[in-house]
Coordinates of C-alpha atoms in Angstrom, one line a residue:
M20 CA 0.0 0.1 0.0
T21 CA 1.2 3.4 -0.7
I22 CA 1.2 6.3 1.4
E23 CA -1.1 8.1 -1.1
T24 CA -3.5 4.9 -0.8
L25 CA -3.4 5.1 2.7
Y26 CA -4.2 8.7 2.7
Q27 CA -7.1 8.4 0.4
Q28 CA -8.6 5.1 2.4
M29 CA -8.4 7.1 5.8
L30 CA -9.9 10.2 4.3
A31 CA -12.8 8.4 2.7
A32 CA -13.5 6.5 6.1
M33 CA -12.9 9.1 8.5
G34 CA -13.5 12.3 6.5
P35 CA -11.3 15.5 7.3
R36 CA -10.1 15.7 11.1
H37 CA -9.8 19.1 12.8
W38 CA -8.3 18.1 16.1
L39 CA -5.1 16.1 16.8
Q40 CA -6.6 13.6 19.2
A41 CA -9.8 12.3 20.4
G42 CA -11.0 13.1 23.8
I43 CA -9.1 16.4 23.9
P44 CA -11.8 19.3 23.8
P45 CA -11.5 21.8 21.1
A46 CA -9.2 24.8 22.2
E47 CA -10.9 28.2 22.9
T48 CA -8.0 30.1 21.1
P49 CA -4.9 29.5 19.3
W50 CA -3.0 30.7 22.3
E51 CA -4.5 27.9 24.4
I52 CA -3.2 25.5 21.6
L53 CA 0.3 26.8 22.0
W54 CA 0.3 26.7 25.7
G55 CA -1.2 23.3 25.7
G56 CA 1.4 22.1 23.3
I57 CA 4.0 22.9 25.7
L58 CA 2.3 21.5 28.8
V59 CA 1.3 18.2 27.2
Q60 CA 5.0 17.2 26.7
N61 CA 6.0 14.1 28.9
T62 CA 2.4 14.0 30.7
N63 CA -1.4 13.1 30.1
W64 CA -3.9 15.3 29.0
R65 CA -6.1 15.3 32.3
N66 CA -2.9 17.1 34.0
V67 CA -2.7 19.7 31.2
D68 CA -6.4 20.4 31.8
Y69 CA -5.8 21.6 35.2
A70 CA -2.9 23.7 34.3
L71 CA -4.8 25.1 31.3
A72 CA -7.7 26.0 33.7
N73 CA -5.3 27.7 35.9
L74 CA -3.7 29.8 33.2
K75 CA -7.1 30.7 31.8
A76 CA -8.2 32.0 35.1
A77 CA -4.9 34.1 35.5
T78 CA -4.0 35.1 31.9
D79 CA -7.4 34.2 29.7
F80 CA -4.7 32.6 27.5
E81 CA -3.3 35.9 26.6
P82 CA 0.6 36.0 26.0
R83 CA 1.2 39.6 27.3
Q84 CA -0.4 38.6 30.7
L85 CA 1.7 35.3 30.7
L86 CA 4.9 37.3 30.3
A87 CA 3.8 39.6 33.2
L88 CA 3.8 36.5 35.4
T89 CA 6.8 35.9 37.6
D90 CA 8.3 32.5 37.2
T91 CA 7.2 31.5 40.5
E92 CA 3.6 32.5 39.6
L93 CA 3.8 30.7 36.3
T94 CA 5.2 27.7 38.1
T95 CA 2.2 27.4 40.6
L96 CA -0.2 27.8 37.6
V97 CA 1.5 25.0 35.5
K98 CA 2.6 22.6 38.3
P99 CA -0.1 20.2 37.5
A100 CA 1.2 19.4 34.0
G101 CA 4.6 18.4 35.6
F102 CA 8.2 19.3 34.5
Y103 CA 7.4 23.0 35.1
T104 CA 11.2 23.7 35.6
R105 CA 11.5 23.0 31.8
K106 CA 7.8 24.2 30.9
V107 CA 8.1 27.5 32.4
P108 CA 11.0 28.8 30.5
T109 CA 9.5 27.3 27.1
L110 CA 6.3 28.8 27.7
K111 CA 8.1 32.4 28.3
A112 CA 10.3 31.8 25.5
L113 CA 7.4 31.0 23.3
A114 CA 5.4 34.0 24.5
A115 CA 8.4 36.4 23.9
W116 CA 9.0 35.0 20.4
C117 CA 5.2 35.9 19.7
G118 CA 6.1 39.5 21.1
Q119 CA 8.6 39.8 18.1
Y120 CA 5.5 39.7 15.8
D121 CA 3.5 42.0 18.2
F122 CA 1.6 39.0 19.2
D123 CA -0.3 39.0 15.9
L124 CA -1.1 35.6 14.8
T125 CA -2.1 36.9 11.2
V126 CA 1.5 38.1 10.8
M127 CA 3.0 35.0 12.2
R128 CA 0.9 32.9 9.8
V129 CA 2.3 34.4 6.7
L130 CA 5.8 33.7 7.5
P131 CA 7.4 31.3 5.0
A132 CA 6.9 27.9 6.6
E133 CA 10.6 27.1 6.7
Q134 CA 11.2 30.2 8.4
L135 CA 8.4 29.5 11.0
R136 CA 9.6 26.3 11.8
R137 CA 13.4 27.2 12.1
E138 CA 12.5 30.1 14.7
L139 CA 10.0 27.6 16.6
I140 CA 12.6 25.1 16.9
A141 CA 15.2 27.5 17.9
L142 CA 13.4 28.1 21.1
R143 CA 14.2 26.2 24.2
G144 CA 12.0 23.0 24.7
I145 CA 10.6 23.0 21.3
G146 CA 11.5 20.3 18.9
D147 CA 10.5 19.0 15.8
E148 CA 7.0 17.3 16.9
T149 CA 5.9 20.4 18.8
A150 CA 7.2 22.8 16.1
D151 CA 5.1 20.8 13.4
Y152 CA 2.0 20.7 15.7
F153 CA 2.1 24.6 16.0
S154 CA 2.6 24.9 12.5
M155 CA -0.3 23.1 11.6
Y156 CA -2.9 23.7 14.3
V157 CA -2.1 27.5 15.1
F158 CA -0.3 28.8 11.9
H159 CA -2.1 26.8 9.3
Q160 CA 1.0 25.4 7.8
P161 CA 0.3 22.2 5.8
T162 CA 2.7 19.6 7.4
I163 CA 2.8 16.1 8.9
I164 CA 3.5 15.2 12.3
I165 CA 5.9 12.4 12.9
D166 CA 4.5 11.1 16.2
T167 CA 4.4 7.5 18.0
Y168 CA 1.0 7.0 16.8
L169 CA 2.0 7.7 13.3
R170 CA 4.8 5.4 13.5
R171 CA 2.9 2.8 15.0
L172 CA 0.4 2.9 12.2
F173 CA 3.2 2.6 9.6
G174 CA 4.8 -0.3 11.5
W175 CA 1.4 -2.1 11.5
L176 CA 1.3 -1.5 7.6
N177 CA 4.9 -3.0 7.3
Q178 CA 6.2 0.2 6.2
P179 CA 8.5 1.4 9.0
L180 CA 9.4 5.1 8.7
P181 CA 13.0 6.1 9.1
S182 CA 14.1 6.9 12.8
N183 CA 15.2 10.4 11.8
Y184 CA 12.3 12.8 12.1
L185 CA 12.9 14.9 9.3
K186 CA 13.6 12.0 6.9
A187 CA 10.5 10.4 8.0
Q188 CA 8.6 13.6 7.4
Q189 CA 10.3 14.1 3.9
L190 CA 9.4 10.6 2.7
I191 CA 5.4 11.2 3.8
M192 CA 5.2 14.7 2.4
Q193 CA 6.7 13.7 -1.0
A194 CA 4.2 11.2 -1.3

């Protein structure tokens, strides 16, 4: 089975999908997607939900308000998601990066895809998968996210992907 055939069969069977995972409620704002994308790293969504509820109450998900928080205040808010010593600096770095574009998602969405991805990956705590997640779900850039579930699917189809993230992504994007 080719990647194109798999794609067409999945599209016919399931139709278009507008959210990454079943069981995760749709985000209220793109900012919630950004903060949630950081908070979900190495934890489960239930814990992230608590942290996002705290962030919403304190900042209404606004990046300027997030940046106005002290590290101690932000740590208290996101502690339910775990790994807060890594996630707090990443949240602040992401919010500061958005500030370079005056927190205007419209401006960020017209950045060339390669530039957007490069800038996101340059931020502490954001790797390939998270950058692609943001590119797709916040900045509306077409891409494929090479995650554990996709690798598992391809393994079940006896079409294992290269272990290198970018090589696997390139293989699928070419198809």
